[in-house]
Structure formats: structure tokens, C-alpha cells
Coordinates of C-alpha atoms in Angstrom, one line a residue:
X1 CA 8.5 -12.1 12.6
X2 CA 7.6 -10.6 15.9
X3 CA 8.2 -6.9 15.7
X4 CA 5.5 -4.3 14.8
X5 CA 6.5 -1.4 12.7
X6 CA 7.2 1.6 15.0
X7 CA 4.9 3.9 13.0
X8 CA 2.1 1.4 12.9
X9 CA 2.3 0.9 16.7
X10 CA 2.0 4.6 17.2
X11 CA -0.9 5.0 14.8
X12 CA -3.6 3.4 16.8
X13 CA -1.5 0.7 18.4
X14 CA -3.5 -2.0 16.7
X15 CA -1.3 -3.6 14.0
X16 CA -0.3 -7.1 14.7
X17 CA 3.2 -8.1 15.6
X18 CA 4.0 -10.0 12.4
X19 CA 4.0 -7.0 10.1
X20 CA 7.8 -6.6 10.2
X21 CA 9.3 -6.2 6.7
X22 CA 6.0 -4.8 5.4
X23 CA 6.1 -3.7 1.8
X24 CA 4.2 -0.4 1.4
X25 CA 2.8 1.7 -1.4
X26 CA 0.2 4.6 -1.7
X27 CA -3.1 2.8 -1.6
X28 CA -1.7 0.1 0.7
X29 CA -0.7 2.8 3.2
X30 CA -4.2 4.1 2.8
X31 CA -5.7 0.7 3.5
X32 CA -3.5 -0.2 6.4
X33 CA -3.8 3.3 8.0
X34 CA -7.2 4.6 7.0
X35 CA -9.0 1.3 6.8
X36 CA -7.2 -0.6 9.6
X37 CA -7.1 2.1 12.2
X38 CA -9.7 2.3 14.9
X39 CA -11.4 5.3 13.4
X40 CA -13.4 7.2 16.0
X41 CA -15.5 10.3 16.3
X42 CA -13.7 13.0 18.2
X43 CA -14.7 13.8 21.8
X44 CA -15.6 17.0 23.4
X45 CA -13.8 20.1 22.2
X46 CA -14.4 19.6 18.5
X47 CA -16.7 22.2 17.0
X48 CA -18.1 21.7 13.5
X49 CA -18.0 25.2 12.2
X50 CA -19.4 24.4 8.8
X51 CA -20.8 21.4 6.9
X52 CA -21.4 22.9 3.5
X53 CA -18.7 22.9 0.8
X54 CA -16.9 26.2 0.5
X55 CA -17.4 28.3 -2.7
X56 CA -13.7 28.2 -3.6
X57 CA -11.6 26.3 -6.1
X58 CA -10.6 23.8 -3.4
X59 CA -14.3 23.5 -2.3
X60 CA -15.4 22.9 -5.9
X61 CA -12.8 20.2 -6.3
X62 CA -13.9 18.5 -3.0
X63 CA -17.5 18.5 -4.3
X64 CA -16.4 17.0 -7.6
X65 CA -14.5 14.2 -5.7
X66 CA -17.5 13.5 -3.4
X67 CA -19.9 13.4 -6.4
X68 CA -17.7 11.0 -8.3
X69 CA -16.8 8.8 -5.4
X70 CA -20.2 8.5 -3.9
X71 CA -21.8 7.8 -7.3
X72 CA -20.3 4.4 -7.4
X73 CA -20.3 4.9 -11.2
X74 CA -17.1 3.9 -12.9
X75 CA -17.7 6.2 -15.8
X76 CA -18.2 9.2 -13.5
X77 CA -15.1 8.3 -11.5
X78 CA -13.1 7.9 -14.7
X79 CA -14.2 11.3 -15.9
X80 CA -13.2 12.9 -12.6
X81 CA -9.7 11.2 -12.8
X82 CA -9.1 12.4 -16.3
X83 CA -10.0 16.0 -15.7
X84 CA -9.1 16.6 -12.0
X85 CA -6.8 14.0 -10.4
X86 CA -4.8 11.7 -12.7
X87 CA -2.9 10.2 -9.8
X88 CA -5.9 8.1 -9.0
X89 CA -7.2 5.0 -10.7
X90 CA -10.8 3.8 -11.3
X91 CA -10.4 0.4 -9.8
X92 CA -8.8 1.7 -6.6
X93 CA -11.5 4.4 -6.1
X94 CA -14.3 1.9 -6.9
X95 CA -12.9 -0.6 -4.4
X96 CA -12.6 2.0 -1.6
X97 CA -16.2 3.2 -2.5
X98 CA -17.5 -0.4 -2.1
X99 CA -15.7 -0.8 1.2
X100 CA -17.0 2.4 2.7
X101 CA -20.4 2.8 1.0
X102 CA -19.4 6.4 0.2
X103 CA -18.8 9.4 2.5
X104 CA -20.9 12.1 4.0
X105 CA -19.3 15.5 4.6
X106 CA -19.7 16.3 8.3
X107 CA -17.4 19.2 8.8
X108 CA -15.0 21.8 7.4
X109 CA -12.1 22.5 9.7
X110 CA -10.4 25.3 7.6
X111 CA -10.8 26.8 4.2
X112 CA -8.6 28.8 1.9
X113 CA -9.1 29.3 -1.9
X114 CA -6.7 26.5 -2.8
X115 CA -6.8 24.5 0.4
X116 CA -9.5 22.8 2.5
X117 CA -9.4 20.6 5.6
X118 CA -12.6 18.5 6.1
X119 CA -14.1 15.5 7.9
X120 CA -16.0 12.6 6.4
X121 CA -18.2 10.0 7.8
X122 CA -18.7 6.6 6.3
X123 CA -22.2 5.8 4.9
X124 CA -21.8 2.1 5.0
X125 CA -23.4 1.6 8.5
X126 CA -20.2 2.6 10.4
X127 CA -19.4 5.6 12.5
X128 CA -15.9 6.0 11.2
X129 CA -14.5 9.5 10.7
X130 CA -11.7 10.4 8.4
X131 CA -9.8 13.7 8.4
X132 CA -9.3 15.0 4.8
X133 CA -6.8 17.5 3.5
X134 CA -7.0 18.8 -0.1
X135 CA -4.6 21.1 -1.8
X136 CA -5.4 22.1 -5.5
X137 CA -3.7 23.9 -8.3
X138 CA -5.8 26.8 -9.7
X139 CA -7.1 26.3 -13.2
X140 CA -10.2 25.5 -15.3
X141 CA -11.0 23.2 -13.6
X142 CA -8.7 23.2 -10.6
X143 CA -6.6 20.0 -10.3
X144 CA -5.5 18.1 -7.3
X145 CA -2.0 18.7 -6.0
X146 CA -2.4 16.5 -2.9
X147 CA -5.3 14.8 -1.2
X148 CA -4.8 12.9 2.0
X149 CA -7.0 11.0 4.5
X150 CA -6.1 10.1 8.0
X151 CA -7.9 8.2 10.8
X152 CA -7.8 9.5 14.3
X153 CA -6.4 7.0 16.8
X154 CA -7.9 6.8 20.3
X155 CA -6.4 9.5 22.6
X156 CA -5.3 11.8 19.8
X157 CA -6.2 15.5 19.8
X158 CA -6.5 17.0 16.3
X159 CA -4.8 20.4 15.9
X160 CA -4.8 23.1 13.3
X161 CA -1.1 22.8 12.7
X162 CA 0.9 25.5 10.9
X163 CA 4.5 24.5 9.9
X164 CA 7.1 27.2 10.7
X165 CA 10.8 27.3 10.1
X166 CA 11.7 25.7 13.4
X167 CA 9.4 22.7 12.7
X168 CA 10.7 22.4 9.1
X169 CA 14.2 22.2 10.4
X170 CA 13.3 19.7 13.0
X171 CA 11.6 17.5 10.4
X172 CA 14.5 17.7 8.0
X173 CA 17.1 16.9 10.7
X174 CA 14.9 14.0 11.9
X175 CA 14.4 12.5 8.4
X176 CA 18.2 12.9 7.7
X177 CA 19.2 11.1 11.0
X178 CA 16.7 8.2 10.5
X179 CA 17.8 7.7 6.9
X180 CA 21.5 7.5 7.7
X181 CA 20.8 5.1 10.5
X182 CA 18.4 2.7 8.7
X183 CA 18.2 3.3 4.9
X184 CA 19.3 0.3 2.9
X185 CA 22.1 2.2 1.1
X186 CA 24.2 4.4 3.4
X187 CA 25.7 6.4 0.6
X188 CA 22.3 7.2 -0.9
X189 CA 21.1 8.1 2.6
X190 CA 23.8 10.7 2.8
X191 CA 23.0 12.0 -0.7
X192 CA 19.4 12.4 0.3
X193 CA 20.3 14.2 3.5
X194 CA 22.6 16.6 1.6
X195 CA 19.8 17.3 -0.9
X196 CA 17.2 18.2 1.7
X197 CA 19.6 20.5 3.5
X198 CA 20.5 22.1 0.2
X199 CA 16.9 22.8 -0.6
X200 CA 16.5 24.2 2.9
X201 CA 19.5 26.5 2.6
X202 CA 18.1 27.9 -0.7
X203 CA 14.8 28.6 0.9
X204 CA 12.8 26.2 -1.2
X205 CA 10.6 25.3 1.7
X206 CA 10.1 28.7 3.2
X207 CA 6.7 29.3 1.7
X208 CA 5.3 25.9 2.9
X209 CA 3.2 26.1 6.0
X210 CA 0.9 23.1 5.4
X211 CA 2.0 19.8 6.8
X212 CA 0.7 17.6 4.0
X213 CA 2.3 19.8 1.4
X214 CA 5.6 19.8 3.2
X215 CA 5.5 16.0 3.6
X216 CA 4.7 15.6 -0.1
X217 CA 7.5 17.9 -1.2
X218 CA 10.0 16.2 1.0
X219 CA 8.9 12.8 -0.5
X220 CA 9.4 14.2 -4.0
X221 CA 12.8 15.5 -3.2
X222 CA 13.9 12.3 -1.5
X223 CA 12.7 10.1 -4.4
X224 CA 14.4 12.4 -6.9
X225 CA 17.7 11.3 -5.4
X226 CA 17.0 7.7 -4.5
X227 CA 14.3 6.8 -7.1
X228 CA 12.9 4.6 -4.3
X229 CA 9.1 4.6 -4.5
X230 CA 8.8 3.0 -1.0
X231 CA 10.4 6.1 0.7
X232 CA 7.7 8.5 1.9
X233 CA 7.3 11.2 4.5
X234 CA 3.9 11.4 6.2
X235 CA 2.0 14.0 8.2
X236 CA -0.8 13.8 10.8
X237 CA -2.6 16.8 12.2
X238 CA -2.3 15.3 15.7
X239 CA 0.5 14.3 18.0
X240 CA 1.0 10.6 18.2
X241 CA -0.4 9.1 21.5
X242 CA 2.1 7.4 23.8
X243 CA 3.2 4.0 22.5
X244 CA 1.6 1.1 24.1
X245 CA 1.0 -2.6 23.5
X246 CA -2.1 -3.4 21.5
X247 CA -5.0 -4.3 23.8
X248 CA -7.3 -7.3 23.1
X249 CA -9.9 -4.8 22.0
X250 CA -7.5 -3.1 19.6
X251 CA -6.6 -6.4 18.0
X252 CA -10.2 -7.5 17.8
X253 CA -11.1 -4.2 16.0
X254 CA -8.2 -4.7 13.6
X255 CA -9.3 -8.3 12.9
X256 CA -12.8 -7.1 12.3
X257 CA -11.6 -4.6 9.7
X258 CA -9.6 -7.3 7.9
X259 CA -12.7 -9.5 8.0
X260 CA -14.7 -6.7 6.5
X261 CA -12.2 -6.3 3.7
X262 CA -12.1 -10.1 3.3
X263 CA -8.3 -10.0 3.8
X264 CA -8.1 -8.1 0.4
X265 CA -9.4 -11.2 -1.5
X266 CA -11.8 -9.9 -4.1
X267 CA -12.8 -12.8 -6.3
X268 CA -12.2 -16.6 -6.4
X269 CA -13.9 -18.6 -9.2
X270 CA -13.7 -21.3 -11.8
X271 CA -13.5 -19.9 -15.3
X272 CA -14.5 -21.8 -18.4
X273 CA -12.2 -24.8 -19.3
X274 CA -11.7 -25.4 -15.6
X275 CA -9.3 -22.5 -15.0
X276 CA -9.0 -21.3 -11.5
X277 CA -9.0 -17.5 -10.9
X278 CA -8.0 -15.7 -7.8
X279 CA -8.0 -11.9 -7.5
X280 CA -6.7 -10.3 -4.4
X281 CA -5.4 -6.7 -3.9
X282 CA -3.0 -7.1 -0.9
X283 CA -0.9 -9.6 1.0
X284 CA -2.4 -9.2 4.4
X285 CA -1.5 -10.7 7.8
X286 CA -0.7 -14.3 7.2
X287 CA -1.5 -15.4 10.7
X288 CA -5.0 -14.0 10.8
X289 CA -5.9 -14.3 7.1
X290 CA -4.5 -17.9 6.7
X291 CA -8.0 -19.4 6.8
X292 CA -9.0 -17.2 3.9
X293 CA -6.0 -18.4 1.9
X294 CA -6.8 -22.0 2.7
X295 CA -10.4 -21.6 1.6
X296 CA -9.4 -19.8 -1.7
X297 CA -6.7 -22.4 -2.6
X298 CA -9.0 -25.2 -1.7
X299 CA -11.7 -23.9 -4.0
X300 CA -9.3 -24.0 -7.0
X301 CA -7.4 -27.1 -6.0
X302 CA -8.8 -29.3 -8.7
X303 CA -8.6 -26.9 -11.6
X304 CA -6.4 -27.6 -14.7
X305 CA -4.7 -24.2 -14.6
X306 CA -4.5 -21.3 -12.2
X307 CA -4.5 -17.5 -12.7
X308 CA -3.5 -15.0 -9.9
X309 CA -4.7 -11.5 -10.7
X310 CA -2.4 -8.9 -9.1
X311 CA -3.1 -6.0 -11.4
X312 CA -4.4 -3.9 -8.4
X313 CA -2.2 -5.5 -5.7
X314 CA 0.0 -3.0 -3.9
X315 CA 1.9 -5.5 -1.8
X316 CA 1.9 -6.3 1.9
X317 CA 3.5 -8.9 4.1
X318 CA 6.3 -11.2 2.9
X319 CA 4.9 -14.0 5.1
X320 CA 1.7 -14.0 3.1
X321 CA 3.7 -14.1 -0.1
X322 CA 5.5 -17.2 1.2
X323 CA 2.2 -18.8 2.4
X324 CA 0.4 -18.5 -1.0
X325 CA 3.5 -19.4 -3.0
X326 CA 4.0 -22.6 -0.9
X327 CA 0.9 -24.1 -2.4
X328 CA 2.6 -24.2 -5.8
X329 CA 5.6 -26.3 -4.9
X330 CA 5.9 -29.9 -3.6
X331 CA 9.4 -29.6 -2.2
X332 CA 11.2 -27.0 -0.1
X333 CA 12.1 -24.1 -2.3
X334 CA 14.3 -21.1 -1.5
X335 CA 12.2 -18.2 -2.7
X336 CA 14.0 -15.0 -1.7
X337 CA 16.5 -13.5 0.7
X338 CA 15.9 -10.2 2.6
X339 CA 19.1 -8.3 3.6
X340 CA 18.9 -5.8 6.5
X341 CA 21.8 -3.2 6.2
X342 CA 21.7 -1.9 9.8
X343 CA 21.7 -5.4 11.3
X344 CA 23.9 -6.8 8.6
X345 CA 21.6 -9.8 8.6
X346 CA 20.1 -11.9 5.8
X347 CA 16.7 -13.6 6.3
X348 CA 16.0 -16.6 4.0
X349 CA 12.4 -17.2 2.9
X350 CA 11.6 -20.8 2.0
X351 CA 8.3 -22.4 1.1
X352 CA 6.5 -23.9 4.1
X353 CA 7.0 -27.6 5.0
X354 CA 3.4 -27.9 6.3
X355 CA 0.2 -26.5 4.6
X356 CA -3.4 -27.2 5.4
X357 CA -5.1 -28.4 2.2
X358 CA -3.8 -29.6 -1.1
X359 CA -0.7 -28.4 -2.9
X360 CA -0.8 -27.7 -6.7
X361 CA 2.7 -28.3 -7.9
X362 CA 1.8 -29.2 -11.5
X363 CA -0.9 -26.9 -12.7
X364 CA 0.2 -24.2 -15.1
X365 CA 0.2 -20.9 -13.3
X366 CA -0.2 -17.4 -14.7
X367 CA 0.3 -14.1 -12.8
X368 CA -1.4 -11.0 -14.1
X369 CA 0.5 -7.7 -13.6
X370 CA 0.1 -4.0 -14.2
X371 CA 2.1 -0.9 -13.7
X372 CA 0.3 -0.6 -10.3
X373 CA 1.5 -4.0 -9.2
X374 CA 4.0 -3.2 -6.5
X375 CA 6.2 -4.4 -3.7
X376 CA 5.1 -7.6 -2.1
X377 CA 3.0 -8.4 -5.2
X378 CA 6.1 -7.9 -7.3
X379 CA 7.9 -10.4 -5.0
X380 CA 5.2 -13.0 -5.7
X381 CA 5.6 -12.5 -9.4
X382 CA 9.4 -12.4 -9.2
X383 CA 9.7 -15.5 -7.0
X384 CA 7.5 -17.6 -9.3
X385 CA 9.2 -16.2 -12.4
X386 CA 12.7 -17.0 -11.2
X387 CA 11.6 -20.5 -10.1
X388 CA 10.1 -21.0 -13.6
X389 CA 6.8 -21.8 -11.8
X390 CA 4.6 -19.2 -13.5
X391 CA 4.1 -17.2 -16.7
X392 CA 3.8 -13.5 -16.0
X393 CA 1.3 -11.8 -18.2
X394 CA 0.6 -8.0 -18.5
X395 CA 2.7 -4.9 -17.9
X396 CA 6.1 -4.3 -16.2
X397 CA 5.4 -3.8 -12.5
X398 CA 6.2 -0.7 -10.4
X399 CA 9.7 -1.5 -9.2
X400 CA 9.8 -1.5 -5.4
X401 CA 11.9 -4.3 -3.7
X402 CA 12.7 -2.6 -0.4
X403 CA 10.7 -3.6 2.8
X404 CA 9.8 -0.5 5.0
X405 CA 9.8 0.4 8.6
X406 CA 8.1 3.5 10.1
X407 CA 9.8 6.1 12.3
X408 CA 8.5 9.2 14.0
X409 CA 10.7 12.2 13.2
X410 CA 8.8 15.1 14.8
X411 CA 5.5 15.6 16.7
X412 CA 3.4 15.4 13.5
X413 CA 5.7 13.8 10.9
X414 CA 6.8 10.3 10.2
X415 CA 8.9 8.6 7.5
X416 CA 8.7 5.2 6.0
X417 CA 12.3 4.0 5.5
X418 CA 13.3 1.2 3.2
X419 CA 15.6 -0.6 5.6
X420 CA 16.2 -3.9 3.7
X421 CA 16.3 -5.3 0.2
X422 CA 15.0 -8.4 -1.4
X423 CA 17.5 -10.5 -3.3
X424 CA 17.2 -13.6 -5.5
X425 CA 19.2 -16.3 -3.7
X426 CA 21.2 -17.2 -6.8
X427 CA 21.6 -14.1 -8.9
X428 CA 21.5 -11.6 -6.0
X429 CA 19.3 -9.4 -8.2
X430 CA 15.9 -7.9 -7.6
X431 CA 13.3 -5.7 -9.2
X432 CA 14.1 -2.4 -7.5
X433 CA 13.7 0.5 -9.9
X434 CA 13.1 -1.8 -12.9
X435 CA 10.0 -3.8 -12.0
X436 CA 9.3 -7.4 -13.0
X437 CA 9.2 -7.8 -16.7
X438 CA 6.3 -10.0 -17.9
X439 CA 6.9 -13.1 -20.0
X440 CA 4.0 -12.1 -22.2
X441 CA 3.7 -8.3 -22.5
X442 CA 0.2 -7.0 -23.1
X443 CA -1.9 -4.1 -21.8
X444 CA -3.2 -4.7 -18.3
X445 CA -6.7 -4.6 -19.5
X446 CA -6.0 -7.5 -21.9
X447 CA -4.0 -9.6 -19.5
X448 CA -6.8 -11.9 -18.2
X449 CA -8.1 -12.8 -21.7
X450 CA -4.5 -13.4 -22.9
X451 CA -3.8 -15.6 -19.8
X452 CA -7.0 -17.6 -20.4
X453 CA -6.0 -18.4 -24.0
X454 CA -2.5 -19.4 -22.9
X455 CA -3.9 -21.6 -20.1
X456 CA -6.2 -23.3 -22.5
X457 CA -3.3 -24.0 -24.8
X458 CA -1.4 -25.6 -21.9
X459 CA -4.4 -27.7 -20.9
X460 CA -5.0 -28.9 -24.4
X461 CA -1.3 -29.7 -24.9
X462 CA -1.3 -31.8 -21.7
X463 CA -4.4 -33.7 -22.9
X464 CA -2.7 -34.3 -26.3
X465 CA 0.4 -35.7 -24.5
X466 CA 2.6 -32.9 -25.8

């Protein structure tokens, strides 16, 4: 895979060339954009008009988020989520908190009663700056309607963008054109285009002047037609810098960020009864993160059973799915096909013929899933389930089987377009819209304990010769 996603190239020009066919979801977008961008302080011309939180509903909500996030206390974060922003989850916020060390508010760009734009600086020994945009619904307390974070790529100039009718039309036309050219189902692309233009004609967007709010509403309207959770419209308060090839410094900074995140690997250990346990929250760049995989798989190579914890895994790169799965087979195995509608081309993904380290083709394997398990993580579970190589334990997954490419549709707007679909080589089915059904259905919180019990039963049965 040699082509970078168009959007990722424009946002910082630092993503590596083997991210074609990237699976994307909310927090993975946040990780790949917010965490993997070269985040820099802005140069001359930026004036911090205010550093205190505004005394408004939006300001109070921002303060509540900062207090909960910076506390690093899972109970406080859980209380915040329950009362103010139920779209978040404790594990995701805790992980982001541990990666950044928390945030310091360094500037308020604009403030209205229900809307605030702000800037944050990481506390964890880094000078990274994030732009934040928070829109709330009035209430007691106010609740989050949208909250977005963006890094600022080198050369970008941040603007206070107000969306007018001309810009809205340009975005709608751009999204419609890109969908009809690239979206995996042409008929559905036409239906989505017709729906956006019908909303526009009825004046449903006339009152929206905030870019993030407009992008969020377009995303909702597109997903209402397609039911495709991969399909998203994005907004940045800066024009994309001219596209260029990643420099050696860009790639080095990107690699440094992946190293800092340990390639999304969170925990590798030996549980009681010689059960291997690997928890990782993203399928990152296989070329760069390969040594991390080799080390992780080598650590559990001599265990009697193996558990992969994907309950917080939002997906990533198919090449990484193939790399990790290859350790579990001792002969070439056809895992998945990926069909590209525009190119009318099918790419076959087989297990790798060469691997550094030891394969584990006989150990019982268990994959833990949750509702948040999505995209490439679902492919991993799907592949192992269809090959009868693993027992899936937990909840039905999110239901996203369409790889995504990014496209710029206007000066400040982009759209992630599902341009291909994953298909089982035999049944020609996938998990789009339905998710991967577990073999053993339990609450996500109980999945690990359940899998350990099942693994012990398998180990004991093998010892008893059953």
C-alpha cells in the first residue's frame, strides 16, 4: 500500500505512505489527527485576548471538562460523562489524559453564551497546542452538543471563520460530488446528495454559522441515509497548506508520536494459568510498529492460551490486522477481500509467509469486544471468527466495514468517504451495519473474566487429553 490518504497528507503532511485503506472512527480520528499531527504554537499574529474561563453556560461546561479531564480520576470523569457529555467514555478520556498529562487553558479565541473557542497546551512536558471548539445545549447543567479538537499544521493560519450561505452551498456541492465519485455504493451516494440538497432547499442549515456545528449536522444527515458510521464531515478553522511530500523531519516527528503512544499497545502480560494477554487500542502503521508487535507476540509465545483485548480499539490499518493475525496461522490463509468501487478492483489480504518470531497456530485464542470495538478491530475479530481461529467474547461490535479516504471539499471542510468494502472471501458478507456477533455474549466489563475461565477450561481439557 503506497498511497497516503489525501486528507492526512494535507493535515500536516506527516502520515506515512502505507495508510491507504485506513479504517477510521471518532477517537481514532482524534488520535491520528490530534495526537499524530505536528502540533505547534502559532507564530506572530496570534493575540491571546483572554485566559480565564468565560462566565457563560459554555464556559462553565469547558471548566467542568477541564476539571474532570485534568483530575485523572476515573470517578470524576464518569460523573462528568453521565451529567454533561454521554458521547464520551471513561476509558477513552483516561487514556487521552495519560497520554497528554492533562491540559492548561492558554487562550479564549471567541465566546458566546452557548459557544466557546479556546486553546489548550499539554502539561506532559510538551509544547503542543490544540484548538478547541465547544457548543453546548442550555440546561441545568448545560450539556455538550459538540466538542472538537484540532492540531495546527505548520504553515496554517487560524481564522475566525463564519459560515455563510455561499460557503454552505460550496460544501454541500463538494460533498455531493465526492460521494458520487468515490462512495462504495453509488445509489446510496445519490440518495445522500439528494437528502443534503433537500435540507438546503428547506432552509434547515440557514441558521448555522459555526463550522463545527455545520460539519456535525451534515454528518448526521448523511448517516441518517447511509447508516454508515465511517462517513464524516470535518471542519478546520484554517485553510489547508499546500500539499507536499512529507519531509524527513515530518516523518521523524510522526514516528516520535507513535513511539510516545507505544503504537497503541497498552498492556502485554502473562495472566494466571499461563494465559497471555495483549491489550491494544489501535492498529497502527505496520511498517513502523512492526517491532512492537514482534516484541508483544514474542512475550506471549509460550503461553497456553491467548487473549486479545479490543474493547477500546477503534481500528486502524488493515496491514497491521494482517500482521498480527499471521502469528496465529501456520499456513497461508485468505483472511479478507477489500473491493474498491471506483477502481472496480479487489485486493486480497492473506496471512504473511514470513514473520520474525514464533507463530502460535495451536493456542486457544479469545478476542474481547465491546460496542466501541470498530472498523479494523472488527475485521480482526471477524477474520478470526470466520476462520474458526478464535472465540469472540463480549458485546456486538460497532458495525463499520468500509475503509475510508479523505477529501478536501472546501477551504475549511473535508469529508472521510468510505470508498471500499471488506468481504469474506467465501460468503461475500461483512459486518457493516450489523457488527461482529460474539460467540459468548456478555457485558464488556465481564469479558476478560469470562475469557479467562473459558481459556482455563480449554487448557485443562488439553491436559486431560480431551
